[in-house]
């Protein structure tokens, strides 16, 4: 059925046509458009020179830093969660636990982030509890800074990371952990020598899914972040909304895209990750 | 003594995952519960504890023509995206899992379909906005729906592909041996076996589209408003009782989709 099946192959290309056309027309063609705009008008690199000026370099680095940092926090939290659900949770509660932890995936992230405004504001829930119980004399500024933004990001993306990592964690043979324990390994040794290497594919997949979206996020920094810390998405949106400077915004998008793919590639350089990726 | 301390410490570390799960559940659900609680307050700027129960903000939301129009727009776009996105996802899944194409062709197709996952959304959204203006499509319903389809395609494709890969080849082979042509096999064997995955895909694609913000933000133009755009616009003005009630309604719509989906299949 595989060697010479010309009519079957033709039909398969026809079936492939519709999703492929959509992905090419809305994924690849817009990127080409942006690239052409970024070097115009007339072939030139002024737009790129402007992007690399110190003013925008800061925003680029900040976006990448937020992407890396928040992804790391999500992974650090997702490890114990998926480990517990896959290996500690009693069988009949496992599905309920998994569904409960991943349910927010279905909800609206603008709404979810908005909910945190009520919790972290000066007169919000956390401050009322801290002041009310006498732990603090006056309210803390918890809102509109890197902490509130990180909370907002983790809140949205943790379910994605948990769901992606769970598959690897479930495949991890618990007997390996027991064997290591019997041989006297500490929890930390067990984690670094057994759990981490065997669940790396899940962690890599989760990173692929959330990292680019965090680094390029717009709504969460607008709702919960500090107005002074500018991420790339805001600059692109501003340029787009003001109907000016498309060339500059396009160059900015392109440099940002390269940085995102570059940092992902940097992760893939690690031999362990590369070994995992090859198996895909 | 020392050994007892280490043993206690180890037992502590052994309990750590369970504690993290409990904290995560509190972390995930407290905000939603607080919004639901605040939405019942009669005050325009509710405080905790709320002074009395009232549904007046729900009435306000449901009689607000702007919000209702946005809600209907979101539901409409969501339904179209869910159905078309699942059909395209089925085609994509078939090509990736079962087609006669070469390994390289199938891999490349999978990577192209997965593009919206690892390219920052703001870059794709901006690109689609510019490309749409360039080809004369402009802004409005059609670009938004196309953008949503593009966004949900990797999710529907890989969700269906996972189930497709599990199907037993021998069933369709047997049907072929009994004289069924490709179309009959597809209609009577493949589709019924894929049904749970297809339904899950429709529901998830609906939720993704219903909640999508950034692509819509770039492609909607001035004439189209969806619920996430409407809420985002109001959040920037300030947190209010109206927003709380609207948020709860939005959460209920997607939670219903999630609830139906979770009765259909295992989530992984």
PDB file of N, CA and C in Angstrom, chain A residues 9 11-13 16 18 23 26-27 30 34 37 80-81 84 88 95 98 100-101 103 106-109 111 114-116 118-119 125 128 155 167 187 208 212-213 216 218 222 236-237 240-241 246 249-250 253 256 280, chain B residues 10 13-14 17-18 24 27-29 32 34-35 38 46 48 94-95 99-101 107 115 117-118 120 122 126-128 130 146 150-151 182 203 207 211 213 217-218 228 236 240 243-244 247 254 258 261 267-268:
ATOM      1  N   UNK A   9      -1.973   8.953  -3.324  1.00  0.00           N
ATOM      2  CA  UNK A   9      -1.144  10.076  -2.915  1.00  0.00           C
ATOM      3  C   UNK A   9      -1.737  11.398  -3.396  1.00  0.00           C
ATOM      4  N   UNK A  11      -4.901  11.999  -3.879  1.00  0.00           N
ATOM      5  CA  UNK A  11      -6.044  12.307  -3.031  1.00  0.00           C
ATOM      6  C   UNK A  11      -5.565  12.857  -1.695  1.00  0.00           C
ATOM      7  N   UNK A  12      -4.487  12.263  -1.157  1.00  0.00           N
ATOM      8  CA  UNK A  12      -3.977  12.725   0.118  1.00  0.00           C
ATOM      9  C   UNK A  12      -3.498  14.167   0.048  1.00  0.00           C
ATOM     10  N   UNK A  13      -2.869  14.541  -1.085  1.00  0.00           N
ATOM     11  CA  UNK A  13      -2.451  15.938  -1.223  1.00  0.00           C
ATOM     12  C   UNK A  13      -3.661  16.851  -1.275  1.00  0.00           C
ATOM     13  N   UNK A  16      -4.817  17.201   2.183  1.00  0.00           N
ATOM     14  CA  UNK A  16      -3.872  18.054   2.908  1.00  0.00           C
ATOM     15  C   UNK A  16      -4.049  19.507   2.509  1.00  0.00           C
ATOM     16  N   UNK A  18      -6.531  21.754   2.138  1.00  0.00           N
ATOM     17  CA  UNK A  18      -7.282  22.783   2.858  1.00  0.00           C
ATOM     18  C   UNK A  18      -6.591  23.251   4.147  1.00  0.00           C
ATOM     19  N   UNK A  23      -2.906  27.266   6.801  1.00  0.00           N
ATOM     20  CA  UNK A  23      -1.703  27.514   7.597  1.00  0.00           C
ATOM     21  C   UNK A  23      -0.682  28.339   6.823  1.00  0.00           C
ATOM     22  N   UNK A  26      -2.174  32.066   6.346  1.00  0.00           N
ATOM     23  CA  UNK A  26      -2.251  32.881   7.552  1.00  0.00           C
ATOM     24  C   UNK A  26      -1.010  32.783   8.423  1.00  0.00           C
ATOM     25  N   UNK A  27      -0.124  31.840   8.133  1.00  0.00           N
ATOM     26  CA  UNK A  27       1.094  31.740   8.916  1.00  0.00           C
ATOM     27  C   UNK A  27       2.305  32.232   8.158  1.00  0.00           C
ATOM     28  N   UNK A  30       1.746  36.021   5.928  1.00  0.00           N
ATOM     29  CA  UNK A  30       1.879  37.229   6.757  1.00  0.00           C
ATOM     30  C   UNK A  30       3.309  37.477   7.229  1.00  0.00           C
ATOM     31  N   UNK A  34       5.386  40.818   6.488  1.00  0.00           N
ATOM     32  CA  UNK A  34       6.080  41.604   7.505  1.00  0.00           C
ATOM     33  C   UNK A  34       7.532  41.827   7.116  1.00  0.00           C
ATOM     34  N   UNK A  37       7.774  44.444   4.480  1.00  0.00           N
ATOM     35  CA  UNK A  37       7.532  45.773   5.045  1.00  0.00           C
ATOM     36  C   UNK A  37       8.703  46.246   5.885  1.00  0.00           C
ATOM     37  N   UNK A  80       5.888  19.178  40.652  1.00  0.00           N
ATOM     38  CA  UNK A  80       5.243  18.469  41.763  1.00  0.00           C
ATOM     39  C   UNK A  80       3.775  18.140  41.497  1.00  0.00           C
ATOM     40  N   UNK A  81       3.075  19.027  40.775  1.00  0.00           N
ATOM     41  CA  UNK A  81       1.651  18.779  40.519  1.00  0.00           C
ATOM     42  C   UNK A  81       1.466  17.524  39.672  1.00  0.00           C
ATOM     43  N   UNK A  84       2.446  14.331  41.538  1.00  0.00           N
ATOM     44  CA  UNK A  84       1.437  13.880  42.501  1.00  0.00           C
ATOM     45  C   UNK A  84       0.256  13.232  41.782  1.00  0.00           C
ATOM     46  N   UNK A  88       0.979   9.689  42.918  1.00  0.00           N
ATOM     47  CA  UNK A  88       0.570   9.645  44.306  1.00  0.00           C
ATOM     48  C   UNK A  88      -0.948   9.608  44.477  1.00  0.00           C
ATOM     49  N   UNK A  95      -8.547  11.377  37.602  1.00  0.00           N
ATOM     50  CA  UNK A  95      -9.193  12.122  36.526  1.00  0.00           C
ATOM     51  C   UNK A  95      -9.744  13.441  37.042  1.00  0.00           C
ATOM     52  N   UNK A  98      -6.914  15.865  37.617  1.00  0.00           N
ATOM     53  CA  UNK A  98      -6.373  16.390  36.364  1.00  0.00           C
ATOM     54  C   UNK A  98      -7.328  17.403  35.734  1.00  0.00           C
ATOM     55  N   UNK A 100      -9.579  19.174  37.302  1.00  0.00           N
ATOM     56  CA  UNK A 100      -9.657  20.388  38.126  1.00  0.00           C
ATOM     57  C   UNK A 100      -8.479  21.312  37.867  1.00  0.00           C
ATOM     58  N   UNK A 101      -7.293  20.726  37.729  1.00  0.00           N
ATOM     59  CA  UNK A 101      -6.106  21.566  37.554  1.00  0.00           C
ATOM     60  C   UNK A 101      -6.072  22.183  36.153  1.00  0.00           C
ATOM     61  N   UNK A 103      -8.855  22.802  34.152  1.00  0.00           N
ATOM     62  CA  UNK A 103     -10.106  23.448  33.727  1.00  0.00           C
ATOM     63  C   UNK A 103      -9.933  24.914  33.291  1.00  0.00           C
ATOM     64  N   UNK A 106      -9.889  26.391  29.713  1.00  0.00           N
ATOM     65  CA  UNK A 106     -11.072  26.652  28.905  1.00  0.00           C
ATOM     66  C   UNK A 106     -11.587  28.075  29.118  1.00  0.00           C
ATOM     67  N   UNK A 107     -11.088  28.738  30.136  1.00  0.00           N
ATOM     68  CA  UNK A 107     -11.683  30.022  30.487  1.00  0.00           C
ATOM     69  C   UNK A 107     -10.957  31.172  29.805  1.00  0.00           C
ATOM     70  N   UNK A 108     -11.559  32.334  29.881  1.00  0.00           N
ATOM     71  CA  UNK A 108     -11.034  33.496  29.192  1.00  0.00           C
ATOM     72  C   UNK A 108      -9.914  34.154  29.973  1.00  0.00           C
ATOM     73  N   UNK A 109      -8.734  34.304  29.337  1.00  0.00           N
ATOM     74  CA  UNK A 109      -7.613  34.804  30.122  1.00  0.00           C
ATOM     75  C   UNK A 109      -7.724  36.284  30.469  1.00  0.00           C
ATOM     76  N   UNK A 111     -10.506  37.661  31.434  1.00  0.00           N
ATOM     77  CA  UNK A 111     -11.332  37.610  32.638  1.00  0.00           C
ATOM     78  C   UNK A 111     -10.526  37.088  33.828  1.00  0.00           C
ATOM     79  N   UNK A 114      -8.220  39.694  35.038  1.00  0.00           N
ATOM     80  CA  UNK A 114      -8.996  40.763  35.660  1.00  0.00           C
ATOM     81  C   UNK A 114      -9.351  40.401  37.107  1.00  0.00           C
ATOM     82  N   UNK A 115      -9.649  39.120  37.346  1.00  0.00           N
ATOM     83  CA  UNK A 115     -10.008  38.683  38.698  1.00  0.00           C
ATOM     84  C   UNK A 115      -8.898  39.025  39.694  1.00  0.00           C
ATOM     85  N   UNK A 116      -7.653  38.955  39.230  1.00  0.00           N
ATOM     86  CA  UNK A 116      -6.531  39.234  40.145  1.00  0.00           C
ATOM     87  C   UNK A 116      -6.457  40.686  40.570  1.00  0.00           C
ATOM     88  N   UNK A 118      -8.873  42.399  41.666  1.00  0.00           N
ATOM     89  CA  UNK A 118      -9.632  42.479  42.921  1.00  0.00           C
ATOM     90  C   UNK A 118      -8.858  41.893  44.088  1.00  0.00           C
ATOM     91  N   UNK A 119      -7.996  40.929  43.787  1.00  0.00           N
ATOM     92  CA  UNK A 119      -7.286  40.266  44.876  1.00  0.00           C
ATOM     93  C   UNK A 119      -6.079  41.071  45.318  1.00  0.00           C
ATOM     94  N   UNK A 125      -8.375  41.674  48.387  1.00  0.00           N
ATOM     95  CA  UNK A 125      -8.520  40.588  49.354  1.00  0.00           C
ATOM     96  C   UNK A 125      -7.237  40.360  50.169  1.00  0.00           C
ATOM     97  N   UNK A 128      -6.487  43.159  52.630  1.00  0.00           N
ATOM     98  CA  UNK A 128      -7.462  43.183  53.731  1.00  0.00           C
ATOM     99  C   UNK A 128      -7.136  42.106  54.756  1.00  0.00           C
ATOM    100  N   UNK A 155      -1.028  31.929  36.246  1.00  0.00           N
ATOM    101  CA  UNK A 155      -2.433  31.569  36.369  1.00  0.00           C
ATOM    102  C   UNK A 155      -3.005  31.090  35.034  1.00  0.00           C
ATOM    103  N   UNK A 167       1.603  13.824  30.368  1.00  0.00           N
ATOM    104  CA  UNK A 167       1.786  12.628  29.539  1.00  0.00           C
ATOM    105  C   UNK A 167       3.138  11.972  29.845  1.00  0.00           C
ATOM    106  N   UNK A 187      15.536  12.405  48.037  1.00  0.00           N
ATOM    107  CA  UNK A 187      14.521  12.964  47.137  1.00  0.00           C
ATOM    108  C   UNK A 187      15.153  13.782  46.038  1.00  0.00           C
ATOM    109  N   UNK A 208       7.781  24.771  24.514  1.00  0.00           N
ATOM    110  CA  UNK A 208       7.459  25.169  23.141  1.00  0.00           C
ATOM    111  C   UNK A 208       6.089  25.824  23.072  1.00  0.00           C
ATOM    112  N   UNK A 212       6.734  31.241  23.782  1.00  0.00           N
ATOM    113  CA  UNK A 212       6.553  32.302  22.788  1.00  0.00           C
ATOM    114  C   UNK A 212       5.339  33.153  23.129  1.00  0.00           C
ATOM    115  N   UNK A 213       4.318  32.512  23.671  1.00  0.00           N
ATOM    116  CA  UNK A 213       3.097  33.257  23.955  1.00  0.00           C
ATOM    117  C   UNK A 213       3.268  34.172  25.156  1.00  0.00           C
ATOM    118  N   UNK A 216       5.485  37.175  24.060  1.00  0.00           N
ATOM    119  CA  UNK A 216       4.780  38.090  23.169  1.00  0.00           C
ATOM    120  C   UNK A 216       3.408  38.493  23.665  1.00  0.00           C
ATOM    121  N   UNK A 218       0.218  40.369  25.350  1.00  0.00           N
ATOM    122  CA  UNK A 218      -0.221  41.762  25.376  1.00  0.00           C
ATOM    123  C   UNK A 218      -1.173  42.033  26.549  1.00  0.00           C
ATOM    124  N   UNK A 222      -0.741  44.385  30.196  1.00  0.00           N
ATOM    125  CA  UNK A 222      -1.581  45.582  30.218  1.00  0.00           C
ATOM    126  C   UNK A 222      -2.470  45.620  31.459  1.00  0.00           C
ATOM    127  N   UNK A 236       4.143  46.887  19.281  1.00  0.00           N
ATOM    128  CA  UNK A 236       3.573  46.484  17.991  1.00  0.00           C
ATOM    129  C   UNK A 236       2.127  46.960  17.890  1.00  0.00           C
ATOM    130  N   UNK A 237       1.372  46.775  18.973  1.00  0.00           N
ATOM    131  CA  UNK A 237      -0.028  47.195  18.964  1.00  0.00           C
ATOM    132  C   UNK A 237      -0.124  48.697  18.748  1.00  0.00           C
ATOM    133  N   UNK A 240       0.492  49.555  15.201  1.00  0.00           N
ATOM    134  CA  UNK A 240      -0.606  49.082  14.366  1.00  0.00           C
ATOM    135  C   UNK A 240      -1.827  49.986  14.511  1.00  0.00           C
ATOM    136  N   UNK A 241      -2.121  50.368  15.758  1.00  0.00           N
ATOM    137  CA  UNK A 241      -3.309  51.174  16.011  1.00  0.00           C
ATOM    138  C   UNK A 241      -3.190  52.583  15.470  1.00  0.00           C
ATOM    139  N   UNK A 246       4.539  51.157  10.153  1.00  0.00           N
ATOM    140  CA  UNK A 246       4.392  49.709   9.974  1.00  0.00           C
ATOM    141  C   UNK A 246       5.745  49.056   9.754  1.00  0.00           C
ATOM    142  N   UNK A 249       7.435  48.581  13.081  1.00  0.00           N
ATOM    143  CA  UNK A 249       6.789  47.524  13.860  1.00  0.00           C
ATOM    144  C   UNK A 249       7.073  46.152  13.257  1.00  0.00           C
ATOM    145  N   UNK A 250       7.140  46.109  11.925  1.00  0.00           N
ATOM    146  CA  UNK A 250       7.428  44.839  11.263  1.00  0.00           C
ATOM    147  C   UNK A 250       8.851  44.382  11.590  1.00  0.00           C
ATOM    148  N   UNK A 253       8.884  43.149  15.103  1.00  0.00           N
ATOM    149  CA  UNK A 253       8.299  41.809  15.172  1.00  0.00           C
ATOM    150  C   UNK A 253       9.296  40.765  14.710  1.00  0.00           C
ATOM    151  N   UNK A 256      12.137  40.254  17.140  1.00  0.00           N
ATOM    152  CA  UNK A 256      11.581  39.543  18.291  1.00  0.00           C
ATOM    153  C   UNK A 256      11.371  38.067  17.969  1.00  0.00           C
ATOM    154  N   UNK A 280      11.441  12.447  18.589  1.00  0.00           N
ATOM    155  CA  UNK A 280      10.088  12.841  18.161  1.00  0.00           C
ATOM    156  C   UNK A 280       9.797  12.440  16.728  1.00  0.00           C
TER     157      UNK A 280
ATOM    158  N   UNK B  10      12.715  14.262  55.089  1.00  0.00           N
ATOM    159  CA  UNK B  10      12.400  13.519  53.876  1.00  0.00           C
ATOM    160  C   UNK B  10      10.911  13.294  53.733  1.00  0.00           C
ATOM    161  N   UNK B  13       9.560  16.404  52.350  1.00  0.00           N
ATOM    162  CA  UNK B  13       9.757  16.524  50.909  1.00  0.00           C
ATOM    163  C   UNK B  13       8.823  15.576  50.176  1.00  0.00           C
ATOM    164  N   UNK B  14       8.566  14.411  50.795  1.00  0.00           N
ATOM    165  CA  UNK B  14       7.662  13.464  50.170  1.00  0.00           C
ATOM    166  C   UNK B  14       6.248  13.994  50.094  1.00  0.00           C
ATOM    167  N   UNK B  17       4.743  17.428  46.967  1.00  0.00           N
ATOM    168  CA  UNK B  17       3.865  17.472  45.790  1.00  0.00           C
ATOM    169  C   UNK B  17       2.384  17.606  46.143  1.00  0.00           C
ATOM    170  N   UNK B  18       1.952  16.872  47.159  1.00  0.00           N
ATOM    171  CA  UNK B  18       0.547  16.951  47.553  1.00  0.00           C
ATOM    172  C   UNK B  18       0.174  18.352  48.005  1.00  0.00           C
ATOM    173  N   UNK B  24      -2.186  24.795  44.512  1.00  0.00           N
ATOM    174  CA  UNK B  24      -2.513  25.148  43.125  1.00  0.00           C
ATOM    175  C   UNK B  24      -4.027  25.244  42.947  1.00  0.00           C
ATOM    176  N   UNK B  27      -5.100  28.414  44.463  1.00  0.00           N
ATOM    177  CA  UNK B  27      -4.616  29.478  43.573  1.00  0.00           C
ATOM    178  C   UNK B  27      -5.508  29.610  42.335  1.00  0.00           C
ATOM    179  N   UNK B  28      -5.906  28.452  41.767  1.00  0.00           N
ATOM    180  CA  UNK B  28      -6.672  28.493  40.520  1.00  0.00           C
ATOM    181  C   UNK B  28      -8.128  28.895  40.733  1.00  0.00           C
ATOM    182  N   UNK B  29      -8.697  28.498  41.864  1.00  0.00           N
ATOM    183  CA  UNK B  29     -10.143  28.702  41.994  1.00  0.00           C
ATOM    184  C   UNK B  29     -10.552  29.903  42.832  1.00  0.00           C
ATOM    185  N   UNK B  32     -11.699  33.051  40.764  1.00  0.00           N
ATOM    186  CA  UNK B  32     -12.996  32.868  40.121  1.00  0.00           C
ATOM    187  C   UNK B  32     -14.117  32.977  41.155  1.00  0.00           C
ATOM    188  N   UNK B  34     -14.015  34.555  44.013  1.00  0.00           N
ATOM    189  CA  UNK B  34     -14.134  35.925  44.514  1.00  0.00           C
ATOM    190  C   UNK B  34     -14.915  36.800  43.541  1.00  0.00           C
ATOM    191  N   UNK B  35     -14.639  36.627  42.240  1.00  0.00           N
ATOM    192  CA  UNK B  35     -15.383  37.407  41.242  1.00  0.00           C
ATOM    193  C   UNK B  35     -16.869  37.049  41.292  1.00  0.00           C
ATOM    194  N   UNK B  38     -18.307  38.709  44.388  1.00  0.00           N
ATOM    195  CA  UNK B  38     -18.432  40.158  44.241  1.00  0.00           C
ATOM    196  C   UNK B  38     -19.541  40.532  43.262  1.00  0.00           C
ATOM    197  N   UNK B  46     -17.982  47.143  44.613  1.00  0.00           N
ATOM    198  CA  UNK B  46     -18.207  46.245  45.748  1.00  0.00           C
ATOM    199  C   UNK B  46     -16.984  46.107  46.646  1.00  0.00           C
ATOM    200  N   UNK B  48     -15.403  43.723  50.159  1.00  0.00           N
ATOM    201  CA  UNK B  48     -15.588  42.453  50.864  1.00  0.00           C
ATOM    202  C   UNK B  48     -15.682  42.723  52.356  1.00  0.00           C
ATOM    203  N   UNK B  94      -5.675  13.261   9.428  1.00  0.00           N
ATOM    204  CA  UNK B  94      -5.586  12.151   8.478  1.00  0.00           C
ATOM    205  C   UNK B  94      -4.259  12.206   7.733  1.00  0.00           C
ATOM    206  N   UNK B  95      -3.914  13.404   7.256  1.00  0.00           N
ATOM    207  CA  UNK B  95      -2.692  13.545   6.466  1.00  0.00           C
ATOM    208  C   UNK B  95      -1.471  13.191   7.313  1.00  0.00           C
ATOM    209  N   UNK B  99      -1.853   9.142   5.926  1.00  0.00           N
ATOM    210  CA  UNK B  99      -1.812   9.314   4.483  1.00  0.00           C
ATOM    211  C   UNK B  99      -0.645   8.557   3.865  1.00  0.00           C
ATOM    212  N   UNK B 100      -0.642   8.506   2.524  1.00  0.00           N
ATOM    213  CA  UNK B 100       0.412   7.814   1.789  1.00  0.00           C
ATOM    214  C   UNK B 100       1.597   8.721   1.505  1.00  0.00           C
ATOM    215  N   UNK B 101       1.538   9.944   2.012  1.00  0.00           N
ATOM    216  CA  UNK B 101       2.620  10.880   1.712  1.00  0.00           C
ATOM    217  C   UNK B 101       3.893  10.449   2.422  1.00  0.00           C
ATOM    218  N   UNK B 107       5.775  15.284   8.101  1.00  0.00           N
ATOM    219  CA  UNK B 107       6.409  16.078   9.171  1.00  0.00           C
ATOM    220  C   UNK B 107       6.323  17.565   8.885  1.00  0.00           C
ATOM    221  N   UNK B 115       2.585  25.993  13.512  1.00  0.00           N
ATOM    222  CA  UNK B 115       3.206  27.320  13.538  1.00  0.00           C
ATOM    223  C   UNK B 115       2.655  28.274  14.604  1.00  0.00           C
ATOM    224  N   UNK B 117       1.687  27.835  17.396  1.00  0.00           N
ATOM    225  CA  UNK B 117       2.063  27.484  18.767  1.00  0.00           C
ATOM    226  C   UNK B 117       3.399  28.084  19.157  1.00  0.00           C
ATOM    227  N   UNK B 118       4.360  28.116  18.233  1.00  0.00           N
ATOM    228  CA  UNK B 118       5.672  28.602  18.661  1.00  0.00           C
ATOM    229  C   UNK B 118       6.102  29.926  18.047  1.00  0.00           C
ATOM    230  N   UNK B 120       5.223  33.855  18.330  1.00  0.00           N
ATOM    231  CA  UNK B 120       4.451  34.699  19.247  1.00  0.00           C
ATOM    232  C   UNK B 120       3.170  35.210  18.594  1.00  0.00           C
ATOM    233  N   UNK B 122       1.435  37.798  18.923  1.00  0.00           N
ATOM    234  CA  UNK B 122       1.382  39.188  18.492  1.00  0.00           C
ATOM    235  C   UNK B 122       2.014  39.349  17.113  1.00  0.00           C
ATOM    236  N   UNK B 126      -0.260  40.553  14.006  1.00  0.00           N
ATOM    237  CA  UNK B 126       0.143  41.759  13.285  1.00  0.00           C
ATOM    238  C   UNK B 126       0.348  41.433  11.803  1.00  0.00           C
ATOM    239  N   UNK B 127       1.023  40.317  11.535  1.00  0.00           N
ATOM    240  CA  UNK B 127       1.271  39.903  10.155  1.00  0.00           C
ATOM    241  C   UNK B 127      -0.030  39.655   9.407  1.00  0.00           C
ATOM    242  N   UNK B 128      -0.965  38.953  10.056  1.00  0.00           N
ATOM    243  CA  UNK B 128      -2.239  38.675   9.385  1.00  0.00           C
ATOM    244  C   UNK B 128      -2.981  39.981   9.121  1.00  0.00           C
ATOM    245  N   UNK B 130      -1.711  42.952   8.580  1.00  0.00           N
ATOM    246  CA  UNK B 130      -1.087  43.653   7.453  1.00  0.00           C
ATOM    247  C   UNK B 130      -1.373  42.918   6.146  1.00  0.00           C
ATOM    248  N   UNK B 146     -11.076  33.700   9.888  1.00  0.00           N
ATOM    249  CA  UNK B 146      -9.893  33.034   9.330  1.00  0.00           C
ATOM    250  C   UNK B 146      -8.774  32.985  10.369  1.00  0.00           C
ATOM    251  N   UNK B 150      -7.067  29.579  11.954  1.00  0.00           N
ATOM    252  CA  UNK B 150      -5.629  29.365  11.942  1.00  0.00           C
ATOM    253  C   UNK B 150      -5.127  29.068  13.358  1.00  0.00           C
ATOM    254  N   UNK B 151      -5.673  29.792  14.324  1.00  0.00           N
ATOM    255  CA  UNK B 151      -5.252  29.647  15.715  1.00  0.00           C
ATOM    256  C   UNK B 151      -5.685  28.296  16.311  1.00  0.00           C
ATOM    257  N   UNK B 182     -13.346   3.249  -0.139  1.00  0.00           N
ATOM    258  CA  UNK B 182     -12.738   4.161   0.817  1.00  0.00           C
ATOM    259  C   UNK B 182     -13.765   5.041   1.519  1.00  0.00           C
ATOM    260  N   UNK B 203     -15.745  21.262  20.844  1.00  0.00           N
ATOM    261  CA  UNK B 203     -15.930  22.023  22.081  1.00  0.00           C
ATOM    262  C   UNK B 203     -14.697  22.846  22.427  1.00  0.00           C
ATOM    263  N   UNK B 207     -14.227  26.910  22.654  1.00  0.00           N
ATOM    264  CA  UNK B 207     -13.711  27.637  23.821  1.00  0.00           C
ATOM    265  C   UNK B 207     -12.526  28.513  23.440  1.00  0.00           C
ATOM    266  N   UNK B 211     -12.766  32.661  23.607  1.00  0.00           N
ATOM    267  CA  UNK B 211     -11.898  33.381  24.526  1.00  0.00           C
ATOM    268  C   UNK B 211     -10.756  34.112  23.849  1.00  0.00           C
ATOM    269  N   UNK B 213      -8.346  36.622  22.195  1.00  0.00           N
ATOM    270  CA  UNK B 213      -8.316  38.073  22.333  1.00  0.00           C
ATOM    271  C   UNK B 213      -7.395  38.761  21.322  1.00  0.00           C
ATOM    272  N   UNK B 217      -8.207  41.315  18.305  1.00  0.00           N
ATOM    273  CA  UNK B 217      -7.820  42.704  18.551  1.00  0.00           C
ATOM    274  C   UNK B 217      -7.213  43.325  17.295  1.00  0.00           C
ATOM    275  N   UNK B 218      -6.412  42.558  16.570  1.00  0.00           N
ATOM    276  CA  UNK B 218      -5.750  43.069  15.375  1.00  0.00           C
ATOM    277  C   UNK B 218      -6.669  43.043  14.155  1.00  0.00           C
ATOM    278  N   UNK B 228     -14.316  39.163  24.629  1.00  0.00           N
ATOM    279  CA  UNK B 228     -13.011  39.494  25.223  1.00  0.00           C
ATOM    280  C   UNK B 228     -12.567  40.932  24.926  1.00  0.00           C
ATOM    281  N   UNK B 236      -9.570  48.257  31.289  1.00  0.00           N
ATOM    282  CA  UNK B 236      -8.627  49.378  31.262  1.00  0.00           C
ATOM    283  C   UNK B 236      -9.227  50.616  31.904  1.00  0.00           C
ATOM    284  N   UNK B 240     -15.140  47.117  37.854  1.00  0.00           N
ATOM    285  CA  UNK B 240     -16.460  47.538  38.314  1.00  0.00           C
ATOM    286  C   UNK B 240     -17.378  46.343  38.488  1.00  0.00           C
ATOM    287  N   UNK B 243     -18.418  44.634  35.225  1.00  0.00           N
ATOM    288  CA  UNK B 243     -17.428  43.693  34.707  1.00  0.00           C
ATOM    289  C   UNK B 243     -17.471  42.362  35.433  1.00  0.00           C
ATOM    290  N   UNK B 244     -17.699  42.405  36.742  1.00  0.00           N
ATOM    291  CA  UNK B 244     -17.753  41.159  37.506  1.00  0.00           C
ATOM    292  C   UNK B 244     -18.860  40.253  36.991  1.00  0.00           C
ATOM    293  N   UNK B 247     -17.997  38.964  33.581  1.00  0.00           N
ATOM    294  CA  UNK B 247     -16.962  37.928  33.667  1.00  0.00           C
ATOM    295  C   UNK B 247     -17.556  36.588  34.057  1.00  0.00           C
ATOM    296  N   UNK B 254     -17.900  29.164  28.912  1.00  0.00           N
ATOM    297  CA  UNK B 254     -16.804  28.231  28.607  1.00  0.00           C
ATOM    298  C   UNK B 254     -16.797  27.038  29.547  1.00  0.00           C
ATOM    299  N   UNK B 258     -16.552  23.072  28.698  1.00  0.00           N
ATOM    300  CA  UNK B 258     -15.570  22.193  29.347  1.00  0.00           C
ATOM    301  C   UNK B 258     -16.262  21.029  30.052  1.00  0.00           C
ATOM    302  N   UNK B 261     -17.400  18.468  27.586  1.00  0.00           N
ATOM    303  CA  UNK B 261     -16.243  17.756  27.037  1.00  0.00           C
ATOM    304  C   UNK B 261     -15.711  16.733  28.030  1.00  0.00           C
ATOM    305  N   UNK B 267      -9.257  13.552  29.475  1.00  0.00           N
ATOM    306  CA  UNK B 267      -8.713  14.791  28.941  1.00  0.00           C
ATOM    307  C   UNK B 267      -7.328  14.632  28.327  1.00  0.00           C
ATOM    308  N   UNK B 268      -6.663  13.537  28.534  1.00  0.00           N
ATOM    309  CA  UNK B 268      -5.331  13.398  27.937  1.00  0.00           C
ATOM    310  C   UNK B 268      -5.367  12.298  26.888  1.00  0.00           C
TER     311      UNK B 268
END
